[in-house]
Short mmCIF file of C-alpha atoms in Angstrom, two decimals:
data_model
loop_
_atom_site.label_atom_id
_atom_site.label_comp_id
_atom_site.label_asym_id
_atom_site.label_seq_id
_atom_site.Cartn_x
_atom_site.Cartn_y
_atom_site.Cartn_z
CA MET T 1331 89.20 100.00 122.94
CA SER T 1332 90.64 98.08 120.01
CA ASN T 1333 94.36 95.69 120.54
CA ILE T 1334 97.08 95.84 118.43
CA HIS T 1335 98.93 93.04 119.07
CA PHE T 1336 102.50 92.65 117.52
CA ILE T 1337 103.42 88.73 118.26
CA GLY T 1338 107.40 88.42 117.92
CA GLY T 1339 109.95 87.21 119.61
CA GLU T 1340 112.69 87.80 117.54
CA LYS T 1341 114.16 84.11 117.31
CA GLY T 1342 113.09 81.26 114.70
CA GLY T 1343 111.19 78.24 115.94
CA VAL T 1344 109.93 79.51 118.99
CA GLY T 1345 106.06 79.43 117.92
CA LYS T 1346 105.56 83.17 116.78
CA SER T 1347 103.58 82.10 114.02
CA MET T 1348 101.50 79.36 116.00
CA THR T 1349 100.81 81.91 118.32
CA SER T 1350 99.25 84.39 116.25
CA ARG T 1351 96.88 81.33 114.07
CA LEU T 1352 96.02 80.76 118.05
CA LEU T 1353 94.86 84.19 118.66
CA ALA T 1354 93.34 84.47 115.67
CA GLN T 1355 91.26 81.30 116.44
CA TYR T 1356 90.35 83.00 119.42
CA PHE T 1357 89.03 85.74 118.59
CA ILE T 1358 87.10 83.71 115.84
CA ASP T 1359 85.51 81.19 118.36
CA ALA T 1360 84.84 84.21 120.60
CA ASP T 1361 83.33 86.21 117.42
CA ALA T 1362 85.44 89.25 118.02
CA PRO T 1363 86.72 91.20 114.97
CA PHE T 1364 89.98 91.25 114.40
CA ILE T 1365 92.42 91.52 111.19
CA GLY T 1366 95.45 89.76 110.89
CA LEU T 1367 98.43 90.83 109.06
CA ASP T 1368 101.75 88.60 107.96
CA SER T 1369 105.66 89.61 107.91
CA ASP T 1370 106.91 86.10 106.98
CA GLN T 1371 107.44 86.74 102.91
CA SER T 1372 109.41 83.80 102.98
CA HIS T 1373 107.00 81.59 104.86
CA GLY T 1374 103.81 82.91 105.27
CA THR T 1375 102.57 80.57 107.91
CA PHE T 1376 99.99 82.49 109.41
CA SER T 1377 98.10 83.84 105.89
CA ARG T 1378 98.72 79.61 104.83
CA PHE T 1379 96.41 78.70 107.77
CA TYR T 1380 93.83 81.52 107.74
CA ARG T 1381 94.21 83.09 104.75
CA GLU T 1382 90.78 84.90 104.99
CA PHE T 1383 91.98 86.97 107.75
CA ALA T 1384 95.61 87.70 106.94
CA SER T 1385 97.34 89.97 104.75
CA PRO T 1386 100.49 90.42 103.63
CA LEU T 1387 102.93 93.04 105.79
CA ILE T 1388 106.17 94.11 104.40
CA VAL T 1389 108.45 95.80 107.41
CA ASP T 1390 111.02 96.65 104.42
CA ASP T 1391 108.36 99.10 103.00
CA TYR T 1392 107.25 102.20 105.08
CA ASP T 1393 104.09 102.39 103.27
CA SER T 1394 103.36 99.12 104.05
CA LEU T 1395 104.00 99.90 107.91
CA ASP T 1396 101.59 102.58 107.77
CA GLN T 1397 98.51 100.51 106.65
CA LEU T 1398 98.88 99.20 110.80
CA VAL T 1399 97.61 102.96 111.70
CA LEU T 1400 95.49 103.30 109.34
CA LEU T 1401 93.63 100.21 109.62
CA ALA T 1402 93.27 100.80 113.23
CA GLN T 1403 91.97 104.25 112.50
CA GLU T 1404 89.93 103.28 110.10
CA ASN T 1405 88.53 99.61 112.05
CA PRO T 1406 88.26 100.98 115.56
CA ASP T 1407 85.98 98.08 116.24
CA SER T 1408 88.47 95.50 115.02
CA ASP T 1409 91.89 94.12 116.74
CA LEU T 1410 94.88 94.06 114.67
CA ILE T 1411 97.04 90.81 114.96
CA VAL T 1412 100.38 91.56 113.34
CA ASP T 1413 102.99 88.27 112.94
CA LEU T 1414 106.69 89.32 113.65
CA ALA T 1415 108.91 87.43 111.51
CA ALA T 1416 112.57 86.28 113.03
CA GLN T 1417 114.79 89.19 113.13
CA THR T 1418 112.53 91.94 112.37
CA SER T 1419 112.84 94.13 115.45
CA THR T 1420 115.10 96.71 114.19
CA ARG T 1421 113.51 97.52 111.45
CA LEU T 1422 109.85 97.55 112.74
CA GLY T 1423 111.52 99.46 115.92
CA LYS T 1424 113.20 102.46 113.03
CA TRP T 1425 109.82 102.58 111.87
CA ILE T 1426 108.28 102.88 114.90
CA ASP T 1427 110.81 105.67 115.98
CA GLU T 1428 110.55 108.08 113.26
CA SER T 1429 106.81 107.72 112.93
CA ASP T 1430 105.73 107.98 116.79
CA ALA T 1431 103.57 105.02 116.00
CA LEU T 1432 103.13 103.33 119.20
CA ALA T 1433 101.85 107.05 120.50
CA LEU T 1434 99.99 107.62 117.12
CA LEU T 1435 98.19 104.02 118.34
CA GLN T 1436 97.20 104.93 122.10
CA GLU T 1437 95.95 108.40 120.66
CA LEU T 1438 93.37 106.54 118.27
CA GLY T 1439 92.27 104.25 121.67
CA CYS T 1440 94.41 101.27 120.04
CA GLN T 1441 96.26 99.87 122.85
CA PRO T 1442 99.50 98.33 121.48
CA TYR T 1443 100.64 94.77 123.16
CA LEU T 1444 104.21 93.61 122.61
CA TRP T 1445 104.34 89.95 122.68
CA HIS T 1446 107.47 87.86 123.00
CA VAL T 1447 106.84 84.10 122.05
CA MET T 1448 109.98 82.38 124.29
CA ASP T 1449 111.43 79.12 123.89
CA ASP T 1450 113.89 77.53 127.42
CA GLY T 1451 116.70 79.12 125.86
CA ALA T 1452 118.78 82.04 127.42
CA ASP T 1453 118.80 83.85 124.22
CA SER T 1454 115.05 84.58 124.47
CA VAL T 1455 115.60 85.79 127.82
CA ASN T 1456 118.13 88.28 126.57
CA LEU T 1457 115.82 88.89 124.09
CA LEU T 1458 112.68 89.84 126.39
CA ASN T 1459 115.46 92.07 128.51
CA ASN T 1460 116.34 93.97 125.10
CA LEU T 1461 112.15 94.17 124.26
CA LEU T 1462 111.90 95.63 127.53
CA ASP T 1463 114.82 98.62 127.85
CA ARG T 1464 114.00 99.50 124.24
CA TYR T 1465 109.98 100.19 125.07
CA PRO T 1466 110.04 101.90 127.90
CA GLN T 1467 106.74 103.81 127.76
CA ASP T 1468 104.26 103.16 130.24
CA PHE T 1469 100.67 102.46 128.33
CA ILE T 1470 102.83 99.67 126.65
CA LYS T 1471 101.48 96.29 127.73
CA PHE T 1472 103.89 93.17 127.21
CA VAL T 1473 102.80 89.91 127.06
CA VAL T 1474 105.38 87.18 127.77
CA VAL T 1475 104.15 83.29 126.23
CA ASN T 1476 106.19 80.04 127.56
CA ASN T 1477 105.93 77.88 124.65
CA LEU T 1478 105.69 74.34 126.05
CA GLY T 1479 105.50 73.28 122.19
CA ARG T 1480 109.53 74.52 122.20
CA GLY T 1481 110.91 73.95 125.41
CA GLU T 1482 109.95 72.19 129.08
CA CYS T 1483 111.96 73.97 131.85
CA PHE T 1484 111.35 78.04 132.12
CA GLU T 1485 112.65 77.62 135.69
CA HIS T 1486 116.02 79.65 134.90
CA PHE T 1487 114.17 82.89 133.48
CA GLU T 1488 111.07 82.40 136.61
CA GLN T 1489 114.08 83.00 138.31
CA SER T 1490 116.10 85.14 136.53
CA PRO T 1491 116.11 89.33 136.99
CA THR T 1492 114.67 90.10 133.13
CA TYR T 1493 111.87 87.63 134.78
CA GLN T 1494 111.18 90.17 137.14
CA LYS T 1495 111.70 93.29 135.35
CA ALA T 1496 108.88 91.93 132.90
CA LYS T 1497 106.93 91.33 136.35
CA ALA T 1498 107.42 94.72 137.23
CA ARG T 1499 106.56 96.46 133.90
CA GLY T 1500 102.69 94.52 134.33
CA ALA T 1501 103.99 91.99 132.25
CA ILE T 1502 101.04 89.37 131.29
CA PHE T 1503 102.72 85.82 131.86
CA ILE T 1504 100.57 83.07 129.39
CA THR T 1505 101.70 79.39 129.33
CA LEU T 1506 101.40 77.75 125.83
CA GLU T 1507 100.30 74.08 126.11
CA LYS T 1508 102.44 71.62 123.96
CA LEU T 1509 100.12 70.44 121.08
CA GLN T 1510 101.03 66.34 120.48
CA PRO T 1511 103.22 66.48 117.43
CA GLN T 1512 101.66 63.98 115.63
CA LEU T 1513 98.17 66.20 115.38
CA ALA T 1514 100.34 69.52 114.63
CA ALA T 1515 101.80 67.61 111.79
CA ARG T 1516 99.02 66.54 110.59
CA ILE T 1517 97.09 69.78 110.97
CA ASP T 1518 100.36 71.26 108.89
CA PHE T 1519 100.32 68.94 106.48
CA SER T 1520 96.43 69.69 105.67
CA ASN T 1521 96.36 73.74 105.89
CA SER T 1522 93.83 73.05 108.28
CA SER T 1523 92.96 75.84 110.97
CA PHE T 1524 92.52 75.02 114.29
CA TRP T 1525 88.54 75.19 113.72
CA ALA T 1526 88.74 71.93 111.48
CA ALA T 1527 91.74 70.46 113.19
CA ALA T 1528 89.15 70.25 116.07
CA ASN T 1529 85.86 69.29 114.31
CA ASN T 1530 86.84 68.60 110.36
CA THR T 1531 86.17 64.53 109.98
CA GLU T 1532 88.00 64.72 107.00
CA VAL T 1533 91.42 65.80 109.11
CA MET T 1534 91.08 63.83 112.12
CA ASN T 1535 89.54 61.39 113.47
CA ILE T 1536 86.80 61.21 117.33
CA ILE T 1537 89.87 61.07 119.55
CA GLU T 1538 92.13 63.42 117.88
CA ARG T 1539 89.91 66.08 117.17
CA ALA T 1540 88.66 65.96 121.24
CA ARG T 1541 92.63 66.51 122.04
CA VAL T 1542 92.72 69.29 119.55
CA ARG T 1543 89.29 71.15 121.32
CA VAL T 1544 90.92 70.16 125.00
CA TRP T 1545 94.22 72.09 123.58
CA LEU T 1546 92.97 74.50 122.33
CA LYS T 1547 90.48 75.48 125.53
CA ASN T 1548 93.37 74.90 127.66
CA ASN T 1549 95.30 77.92 125.87
CA TYR T 1550 92.02 80.17 125.42
CA LEU T 1551 92.14 79.91 129.66
CA GLN T 1552 95.64 81.54 129.23
CA PHE T 1553 94.19 83.89 126.63
CA ALA T 1554 91.82 85.34 128.93
CA LYS T 1555 94.04 87.00 130.97
CA LEU T 1556 94.41 89.89 128.43
CA SER T 1557 90.87 90.87 129.35
CA THR T 1558 91.76 90.68 133.45
#
């Protein structure tokens, strides 16, 4: 069964595109086929770093959104990674409701995953609570990402009713480790994929490449939860 991963979080700056890029690199390294879609028309971070794998997605255009279902139908062996820009949930939800899109994807054998990437602020918790209420369908899988690159203390979330609600819905909880800021900046300015950062001698020196590889390995262990 293929999967469609909606990588969201609604807030800007929580690491949605970083998560999409990590998931893409995870699939590349596992030799798993996927199709990437980037809905951020102003920045396009996902497509900037993984231009060979990511195409634009226009959330305001139903014809563009319809491609999600058509791609799933035409590529049954490939996962879809959808990098959602901030504040797109209302427009995406309207298309989902009017098209019964998640049910259509399920009928095609494509499992919908709704990812919620979080910082450690209250807004992220409230937005997750809204997401859980917005999509009560039992066939949807939720992935909650605590991004240590955007927050250090997630204890308040883990003690909240929203955490218990997500747990009751069978959510998968993932913790992304923080990449050293100096390395993150170097990757950013060189427009490098994570593979290049871990292997290309022109991007990083030997110890920096090792740190990137360790960072990838630890985060890949978190992504492995998707298949358990």
